Short mmCIF file of C-alpha atoms in Angstrom, two decimals:
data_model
loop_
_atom_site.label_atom_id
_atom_site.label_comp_id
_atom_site.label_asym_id
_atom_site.label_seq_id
_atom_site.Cartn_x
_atom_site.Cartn_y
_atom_site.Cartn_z
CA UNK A 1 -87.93 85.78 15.75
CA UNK A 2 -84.84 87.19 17.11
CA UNK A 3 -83.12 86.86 14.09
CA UNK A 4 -86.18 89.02 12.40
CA UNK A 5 -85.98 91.63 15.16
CA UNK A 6 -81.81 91.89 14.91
CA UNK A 7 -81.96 92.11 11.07
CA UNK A 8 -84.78 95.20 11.74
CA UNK A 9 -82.07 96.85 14.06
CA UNK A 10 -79.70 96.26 11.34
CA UNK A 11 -81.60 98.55 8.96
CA UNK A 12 -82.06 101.02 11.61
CA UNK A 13 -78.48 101.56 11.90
CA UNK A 14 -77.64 101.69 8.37
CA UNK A 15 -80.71 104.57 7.46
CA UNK A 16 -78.42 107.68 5.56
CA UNK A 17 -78.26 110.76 7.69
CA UNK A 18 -77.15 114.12 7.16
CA UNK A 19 -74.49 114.95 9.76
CA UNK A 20 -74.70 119.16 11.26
CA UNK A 21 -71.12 120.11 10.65
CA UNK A 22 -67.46 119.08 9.70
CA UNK A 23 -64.86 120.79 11.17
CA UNK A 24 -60.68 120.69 10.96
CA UNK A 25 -59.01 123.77 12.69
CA UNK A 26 -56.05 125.28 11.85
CA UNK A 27 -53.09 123.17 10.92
CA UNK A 28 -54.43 120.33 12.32
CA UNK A 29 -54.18 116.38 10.40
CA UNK A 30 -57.88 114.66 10.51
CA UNK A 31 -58.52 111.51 8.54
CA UNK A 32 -62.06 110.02 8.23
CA UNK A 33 -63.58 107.26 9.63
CA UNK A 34 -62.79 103.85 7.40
CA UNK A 35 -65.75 103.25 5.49
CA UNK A 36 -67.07 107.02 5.20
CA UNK A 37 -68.14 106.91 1.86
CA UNK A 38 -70.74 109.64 1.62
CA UNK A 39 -71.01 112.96 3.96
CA UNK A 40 -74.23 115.18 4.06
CA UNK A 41 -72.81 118.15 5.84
CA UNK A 42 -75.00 121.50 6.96
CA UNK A 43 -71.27 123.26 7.23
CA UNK A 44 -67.97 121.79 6.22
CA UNK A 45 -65.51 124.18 7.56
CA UNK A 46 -61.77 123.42 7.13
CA UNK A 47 -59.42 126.29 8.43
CA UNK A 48 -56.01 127.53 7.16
CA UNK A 49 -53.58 124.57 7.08
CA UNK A 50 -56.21 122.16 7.74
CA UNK A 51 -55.78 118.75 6.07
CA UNK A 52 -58.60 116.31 5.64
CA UNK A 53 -57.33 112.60 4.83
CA UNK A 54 -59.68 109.83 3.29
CA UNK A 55 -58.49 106.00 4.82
CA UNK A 56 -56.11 103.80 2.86
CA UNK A 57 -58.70 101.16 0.93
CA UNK A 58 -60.92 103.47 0.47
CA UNK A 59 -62.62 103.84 -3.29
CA UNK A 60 -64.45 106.82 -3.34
CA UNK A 61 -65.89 109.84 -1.24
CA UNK A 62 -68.80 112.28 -1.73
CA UNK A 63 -69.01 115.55 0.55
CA UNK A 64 -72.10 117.85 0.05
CA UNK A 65 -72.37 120.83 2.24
CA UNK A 66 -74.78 123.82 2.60
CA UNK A 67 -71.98 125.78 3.19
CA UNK A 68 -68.55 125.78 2.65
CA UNK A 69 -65.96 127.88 4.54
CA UNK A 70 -62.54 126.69 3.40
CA UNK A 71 -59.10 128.35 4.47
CA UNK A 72 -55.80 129.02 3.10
CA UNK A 73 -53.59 125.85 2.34
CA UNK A 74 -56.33 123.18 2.94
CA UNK A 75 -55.36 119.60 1.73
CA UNK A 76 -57.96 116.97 0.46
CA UNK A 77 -55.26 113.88 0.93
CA UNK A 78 -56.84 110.63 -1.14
CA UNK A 79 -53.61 109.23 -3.01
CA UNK A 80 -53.13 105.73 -3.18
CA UNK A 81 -50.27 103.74 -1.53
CA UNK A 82 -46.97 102.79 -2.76
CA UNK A 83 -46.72 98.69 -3.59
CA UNK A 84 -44.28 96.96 -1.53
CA UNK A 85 -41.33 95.59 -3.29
CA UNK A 86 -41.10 91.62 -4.18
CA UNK A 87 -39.11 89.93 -1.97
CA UNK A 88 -35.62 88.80 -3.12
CA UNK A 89 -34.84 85.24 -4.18
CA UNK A 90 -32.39 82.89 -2.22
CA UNK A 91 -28.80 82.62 -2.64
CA UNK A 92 -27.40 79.38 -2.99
CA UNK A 93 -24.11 79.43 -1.20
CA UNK A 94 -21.17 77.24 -0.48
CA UNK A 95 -20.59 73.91 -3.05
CA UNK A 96 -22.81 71.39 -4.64
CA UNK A 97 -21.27 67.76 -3.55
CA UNK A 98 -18.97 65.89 -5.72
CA UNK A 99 -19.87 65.67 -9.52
CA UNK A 100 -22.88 67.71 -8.91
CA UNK A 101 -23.75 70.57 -10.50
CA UNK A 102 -24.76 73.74 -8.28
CA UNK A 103 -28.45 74.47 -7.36
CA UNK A 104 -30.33 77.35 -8.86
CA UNK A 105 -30.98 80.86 -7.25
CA UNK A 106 -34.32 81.42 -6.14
CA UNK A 107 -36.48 84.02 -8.55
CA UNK A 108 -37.27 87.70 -7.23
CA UNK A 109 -40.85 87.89 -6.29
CA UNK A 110 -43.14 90.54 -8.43
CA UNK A 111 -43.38 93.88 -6.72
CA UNK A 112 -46.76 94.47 -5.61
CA UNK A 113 -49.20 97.77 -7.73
CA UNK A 114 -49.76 100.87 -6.28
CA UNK A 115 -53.08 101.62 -4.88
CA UNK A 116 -55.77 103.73 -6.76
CA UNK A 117 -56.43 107.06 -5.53
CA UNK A 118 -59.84 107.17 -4.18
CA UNK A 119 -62.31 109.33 -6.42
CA UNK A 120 -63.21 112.43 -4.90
CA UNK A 121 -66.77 114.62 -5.70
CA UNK A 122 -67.49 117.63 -3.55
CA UNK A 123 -70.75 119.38 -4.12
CA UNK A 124 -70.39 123.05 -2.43
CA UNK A 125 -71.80 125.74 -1.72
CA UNK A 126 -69.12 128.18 -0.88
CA UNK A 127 -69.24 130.69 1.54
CA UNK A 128 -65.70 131.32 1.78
CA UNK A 129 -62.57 130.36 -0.55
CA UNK A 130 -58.52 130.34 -0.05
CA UNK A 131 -56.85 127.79 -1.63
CA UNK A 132 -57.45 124.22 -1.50
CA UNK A 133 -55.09 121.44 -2.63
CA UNK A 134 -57.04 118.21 -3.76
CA UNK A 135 -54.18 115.15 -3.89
CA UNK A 136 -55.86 111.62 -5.78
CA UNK A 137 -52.52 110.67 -6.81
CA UNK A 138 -52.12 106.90 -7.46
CA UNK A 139 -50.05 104.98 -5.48
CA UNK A 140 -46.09 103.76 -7.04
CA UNK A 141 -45.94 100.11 -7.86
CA UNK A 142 -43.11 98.48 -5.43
CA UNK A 143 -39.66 97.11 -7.38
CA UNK A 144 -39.62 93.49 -8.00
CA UNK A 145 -36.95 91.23 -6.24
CA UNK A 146 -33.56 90.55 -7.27
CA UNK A 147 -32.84 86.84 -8.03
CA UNK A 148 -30.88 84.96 -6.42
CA UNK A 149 -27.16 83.26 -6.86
CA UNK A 150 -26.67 80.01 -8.34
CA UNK A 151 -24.40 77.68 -6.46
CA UNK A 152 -21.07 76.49 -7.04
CA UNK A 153 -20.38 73.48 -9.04
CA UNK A 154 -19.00 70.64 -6.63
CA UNK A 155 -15.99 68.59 -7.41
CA UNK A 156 -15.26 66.32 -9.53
CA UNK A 157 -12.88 63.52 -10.51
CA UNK A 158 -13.60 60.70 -12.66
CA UNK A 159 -17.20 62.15 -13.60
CA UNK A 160 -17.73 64.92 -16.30
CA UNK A 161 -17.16 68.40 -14.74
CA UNK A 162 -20.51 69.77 -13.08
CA UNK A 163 -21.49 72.81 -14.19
CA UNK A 164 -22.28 75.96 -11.54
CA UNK A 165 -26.13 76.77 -11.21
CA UNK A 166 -27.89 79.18 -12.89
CA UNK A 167 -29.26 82.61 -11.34
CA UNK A 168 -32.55 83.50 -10.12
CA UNK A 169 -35.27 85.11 -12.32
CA UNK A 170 -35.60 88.70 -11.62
CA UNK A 171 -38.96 90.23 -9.94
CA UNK A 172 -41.60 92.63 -12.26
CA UNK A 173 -41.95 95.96 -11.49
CA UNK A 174 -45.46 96.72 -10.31
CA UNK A 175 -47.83 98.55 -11.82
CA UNK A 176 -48.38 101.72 -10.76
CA UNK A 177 -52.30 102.95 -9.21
CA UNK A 178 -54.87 104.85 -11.13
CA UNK A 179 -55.14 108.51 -9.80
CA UNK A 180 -58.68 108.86 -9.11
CA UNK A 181 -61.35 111.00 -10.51
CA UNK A 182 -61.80 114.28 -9.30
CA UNK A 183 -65.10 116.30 -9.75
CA UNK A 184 -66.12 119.46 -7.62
CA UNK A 185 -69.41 121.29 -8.59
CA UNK A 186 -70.48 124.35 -6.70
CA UNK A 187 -72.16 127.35 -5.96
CA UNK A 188 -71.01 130.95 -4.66
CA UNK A 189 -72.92 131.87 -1.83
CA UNK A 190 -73.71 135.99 -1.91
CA UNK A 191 -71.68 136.28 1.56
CA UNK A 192 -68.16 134.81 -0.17
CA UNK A 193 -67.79 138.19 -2.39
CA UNK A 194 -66.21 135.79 -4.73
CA UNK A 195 -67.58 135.66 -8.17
CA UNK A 196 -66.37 133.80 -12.16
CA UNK A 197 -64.34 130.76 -11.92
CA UNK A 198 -62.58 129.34 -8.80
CA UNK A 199 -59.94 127.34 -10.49
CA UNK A 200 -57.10 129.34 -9.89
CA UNK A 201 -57.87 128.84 -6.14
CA UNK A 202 -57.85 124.90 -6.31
CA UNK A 203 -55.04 123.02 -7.69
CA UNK A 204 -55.83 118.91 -8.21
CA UNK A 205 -53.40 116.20 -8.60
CA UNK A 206 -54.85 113.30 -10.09
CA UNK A 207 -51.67 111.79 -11.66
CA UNK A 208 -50.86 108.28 -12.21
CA UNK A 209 -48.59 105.95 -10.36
CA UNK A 210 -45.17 105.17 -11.30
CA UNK A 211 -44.92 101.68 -12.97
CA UNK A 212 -41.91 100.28 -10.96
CA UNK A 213 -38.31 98.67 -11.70
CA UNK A 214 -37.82 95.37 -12.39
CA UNK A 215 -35.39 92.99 -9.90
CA UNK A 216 -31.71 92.38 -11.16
CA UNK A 217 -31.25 88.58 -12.51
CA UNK A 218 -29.49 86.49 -10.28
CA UNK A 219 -25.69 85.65 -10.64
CA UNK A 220 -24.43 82.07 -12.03
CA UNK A 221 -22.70 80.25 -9.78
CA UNK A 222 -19.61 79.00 -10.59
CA UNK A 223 -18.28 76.10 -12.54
CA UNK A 224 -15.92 73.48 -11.21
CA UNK A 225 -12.05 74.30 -11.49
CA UNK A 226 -10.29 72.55 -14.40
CA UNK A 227 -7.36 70.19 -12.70
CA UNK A 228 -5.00 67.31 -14.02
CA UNK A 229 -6.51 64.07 -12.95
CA UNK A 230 -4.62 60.72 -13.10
CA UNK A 231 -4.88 58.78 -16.19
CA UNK A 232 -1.94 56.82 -18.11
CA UNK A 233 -1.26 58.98 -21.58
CA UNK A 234 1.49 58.77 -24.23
CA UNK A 235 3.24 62.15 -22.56
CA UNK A 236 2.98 60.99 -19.12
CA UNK A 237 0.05 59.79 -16.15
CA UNK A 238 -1.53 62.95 -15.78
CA UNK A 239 -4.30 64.63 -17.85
CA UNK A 240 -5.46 67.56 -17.69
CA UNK A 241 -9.33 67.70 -17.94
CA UNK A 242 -11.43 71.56 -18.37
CA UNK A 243 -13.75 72.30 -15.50
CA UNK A 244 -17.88 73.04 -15.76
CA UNK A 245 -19.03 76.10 -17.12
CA UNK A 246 -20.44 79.11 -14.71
CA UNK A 247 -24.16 79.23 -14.63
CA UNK A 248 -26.41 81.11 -16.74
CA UNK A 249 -27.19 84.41 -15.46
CA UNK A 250 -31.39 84.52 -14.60
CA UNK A 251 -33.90 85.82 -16.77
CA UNK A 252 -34.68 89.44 -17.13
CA UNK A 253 -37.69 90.94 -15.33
CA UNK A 254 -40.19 93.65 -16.98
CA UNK A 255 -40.86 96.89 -15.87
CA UNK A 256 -44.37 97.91 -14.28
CA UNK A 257 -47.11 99.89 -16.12
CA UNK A 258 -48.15 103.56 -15.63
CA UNK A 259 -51.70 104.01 -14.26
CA UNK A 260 -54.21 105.98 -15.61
CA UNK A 261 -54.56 109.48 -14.87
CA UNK A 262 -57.65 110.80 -12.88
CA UNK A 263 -60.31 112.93 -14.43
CA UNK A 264 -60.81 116.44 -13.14
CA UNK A 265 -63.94 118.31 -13.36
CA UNK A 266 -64.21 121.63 -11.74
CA UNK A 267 -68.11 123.50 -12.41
CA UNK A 268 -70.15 126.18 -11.50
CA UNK A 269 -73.45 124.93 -11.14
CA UNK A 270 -76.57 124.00 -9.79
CA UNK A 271 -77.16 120.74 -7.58
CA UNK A 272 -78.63 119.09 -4.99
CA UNK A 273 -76.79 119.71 -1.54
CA UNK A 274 -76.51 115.72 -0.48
CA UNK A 275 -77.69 113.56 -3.19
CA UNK A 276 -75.68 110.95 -4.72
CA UNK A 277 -74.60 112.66 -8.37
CA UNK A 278 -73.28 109.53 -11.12
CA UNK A 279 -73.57 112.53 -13.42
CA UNK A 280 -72.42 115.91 -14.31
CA UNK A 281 -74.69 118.55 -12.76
CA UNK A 282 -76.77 120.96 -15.51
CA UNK A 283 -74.33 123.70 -15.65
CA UNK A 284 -75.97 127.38 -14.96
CA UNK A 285 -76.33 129.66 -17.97
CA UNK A 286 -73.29 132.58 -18.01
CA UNK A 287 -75.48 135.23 -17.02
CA UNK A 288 -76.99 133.30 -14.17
CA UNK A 289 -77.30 136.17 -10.84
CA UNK A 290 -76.87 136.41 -7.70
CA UNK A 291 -80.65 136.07 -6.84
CA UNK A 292 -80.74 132.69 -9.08
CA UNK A 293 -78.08 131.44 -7.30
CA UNK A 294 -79.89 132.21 -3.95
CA UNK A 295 -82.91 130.24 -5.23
CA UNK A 296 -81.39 127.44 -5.64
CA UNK A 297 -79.43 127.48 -2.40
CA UNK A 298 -82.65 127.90 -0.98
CA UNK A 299 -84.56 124.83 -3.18
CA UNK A 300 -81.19 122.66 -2.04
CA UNK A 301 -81.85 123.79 1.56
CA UNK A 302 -85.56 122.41 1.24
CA UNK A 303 -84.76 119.48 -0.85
CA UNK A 304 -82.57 118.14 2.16
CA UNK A 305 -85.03 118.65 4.72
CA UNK A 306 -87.47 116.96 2.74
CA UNK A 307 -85.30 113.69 2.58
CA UNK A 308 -84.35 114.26 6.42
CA UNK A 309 -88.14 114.11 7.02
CA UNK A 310 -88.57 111.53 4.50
CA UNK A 311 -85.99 109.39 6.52
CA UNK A 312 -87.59 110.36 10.28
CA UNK A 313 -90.66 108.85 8.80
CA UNK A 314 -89.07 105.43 8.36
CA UNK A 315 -87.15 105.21 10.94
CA UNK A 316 -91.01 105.75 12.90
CA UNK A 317 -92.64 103.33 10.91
CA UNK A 318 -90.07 100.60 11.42
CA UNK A 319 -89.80 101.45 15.22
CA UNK A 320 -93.36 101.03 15.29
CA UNK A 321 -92.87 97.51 13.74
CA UNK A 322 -90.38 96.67 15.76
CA UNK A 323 -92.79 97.21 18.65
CA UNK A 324 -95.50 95.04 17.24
CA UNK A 325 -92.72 92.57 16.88
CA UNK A 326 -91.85 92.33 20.41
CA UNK A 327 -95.34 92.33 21.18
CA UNK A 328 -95.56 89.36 18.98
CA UNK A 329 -92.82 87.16 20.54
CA UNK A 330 -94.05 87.82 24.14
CA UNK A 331 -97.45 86.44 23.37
CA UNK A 332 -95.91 83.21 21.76
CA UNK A 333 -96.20 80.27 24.50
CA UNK A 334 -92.76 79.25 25.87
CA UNK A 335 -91.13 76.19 25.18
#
């Protein structure tokens, strides 16, 4: 029974709500809470120099607001990371032992890919416009690893002259992250004075990740010096006998892939403020007025409420379960 009663609190906590305001004053650095997927904002003001950051891991973020007052020089900051680079491969150092030939370098290790940029959909309603800079860049894969030496060739004698070791296999490049979709629909509210197109006052960056560098192959080591050695001839009773050869140099890495680059949608048009869009909004006809636009700022206005209320009523009608629940486990006899 507890389990049924914890699983009920569970669902509680995890009911959608729409939040009053977001705000980021001026100049000031503000990065989300990891896992904010989804805000249903009443006002999302972000002041001049403001810069809103989405959390590393993060795939995707949808803001909806009522109204939108955005400053001059406001960021949007949802690149993806850089890869790390693969690790280099071991050096083999000093001499292999008598008649042996010299151990090989260890490979480079692949460097890792850049992170996606997280997709990004704002549905406005703008009250007030400067310039806003929306970066979903993805993320440069990391540089693969250099290989590593081969050893030496030990010494030899009577046995056939060991041969140095070969180099290391160099790292991949990694593949660089996909810049991430970018899609902002809105509406000009009658108070912003703006009217047409906003483009020119939002500038997206949705470009792909740098495929990285491959590793450089590792060195041969080297082979074992020639010398005379003792042996009875016709000219004398010394030979002289050619040492090993070096070793081969490692194979060749490849270089990392470009991502993809990020869609970017930017429309004037109708929507509803807080609801989950997986498509493009109905754009507005061109000679669409003021007073249209009004309407359906109001009809979004009411549209929220009604899925506010909507929600109050469940979160009622599974408090009152809960309640009959408890009243439930109390009236079980004890054990």
């Amino acid at each position: 029974m507890k389990r049924i009663l914890g699983g009920l609190m569970v669902v509680l906590c995890a009911v959608a709500h729409a939040e009053d305001q977001l705000h980021v004053t001026a100049n000031q650095d503000y990065t989300l809470p990891s896992g904010t997927q989804e805000l249903m904002l009443k006002q999302l003001i972000l002041d001049d120099g403001a810069t809103l950051r989405v959390p590393a891991g993060m795939e995707r973020l949808q803001i909806s607001a009522e109204k939108a007052r955005i400053g001059k020089q406001v960021k949007i900051i949802a690149s993806g990371a850089n890869g790390k680079a693969g690790a280099d491969g071991k050096n083999q150092g000093g001499q292999a032992a008598t008649c042996a030939e010299g151990a090989q370098g260890g490979d480079g290790q692949p460097g890792a890919a850049g992170a996606d940029g997280a997709a990004i959909t704002l549905l406005l309603s703008i009250e007030q416009l400067g310039s806003l800079q929306v970066d979903t860049r993805g993320g440069a894969g990391g540089n693969g690893g250099n290989g590593g030496s081969g050893q030496q060739a030990g010494a030899f004698d009577v046995c056939s002259a060991p041969d140095g070791g070969a180099g290391g296999a160099a790292g991949n490049g990694g593949r660089g992250g996909n810049g991430g979709d970018v899609r902002i629909y809105y509406n000009l509210l009658p108070s912003s004075g703006l009217s047409g197109s906003i483009s020119q006052r939002i500038e997206v960056d949705a470009a792909a990740g740098n495929g990285a560098a491959p590793g450089q192959p590792g060195k041969g080591g080297e082979g074992s010096d020639g010398k005379y050695i003792n042996m009875r001839t016709l000219s004398g009773n010394k030979k002289w006998k050619a040492g090993g050869d070096e070793g081969k140099e490692g194979a060749s890495g490849q270089p990392g892939a470009a991502g993809s680059k990020g869609a970017v949608d930017i429309l004037k048009g109708g929507f509803v403020a807080g609801a989950v869009t997986q498509t493009r909004p109905v754009p507005p006809k061109p000679d669409q007025s003021l007073d249209d636009l009004r309407r359906a700022v109001q009809s979004q206005s009411e549209q929220l409420e009604q899925m506010s209320t909507k929600m109050n009523q469940t979160v009622e009608a599974l408090d009152v379960r809960i309640k009959q629940l408890e009243n439930q486990v109390k009236g079980l006899p004890d054990r």
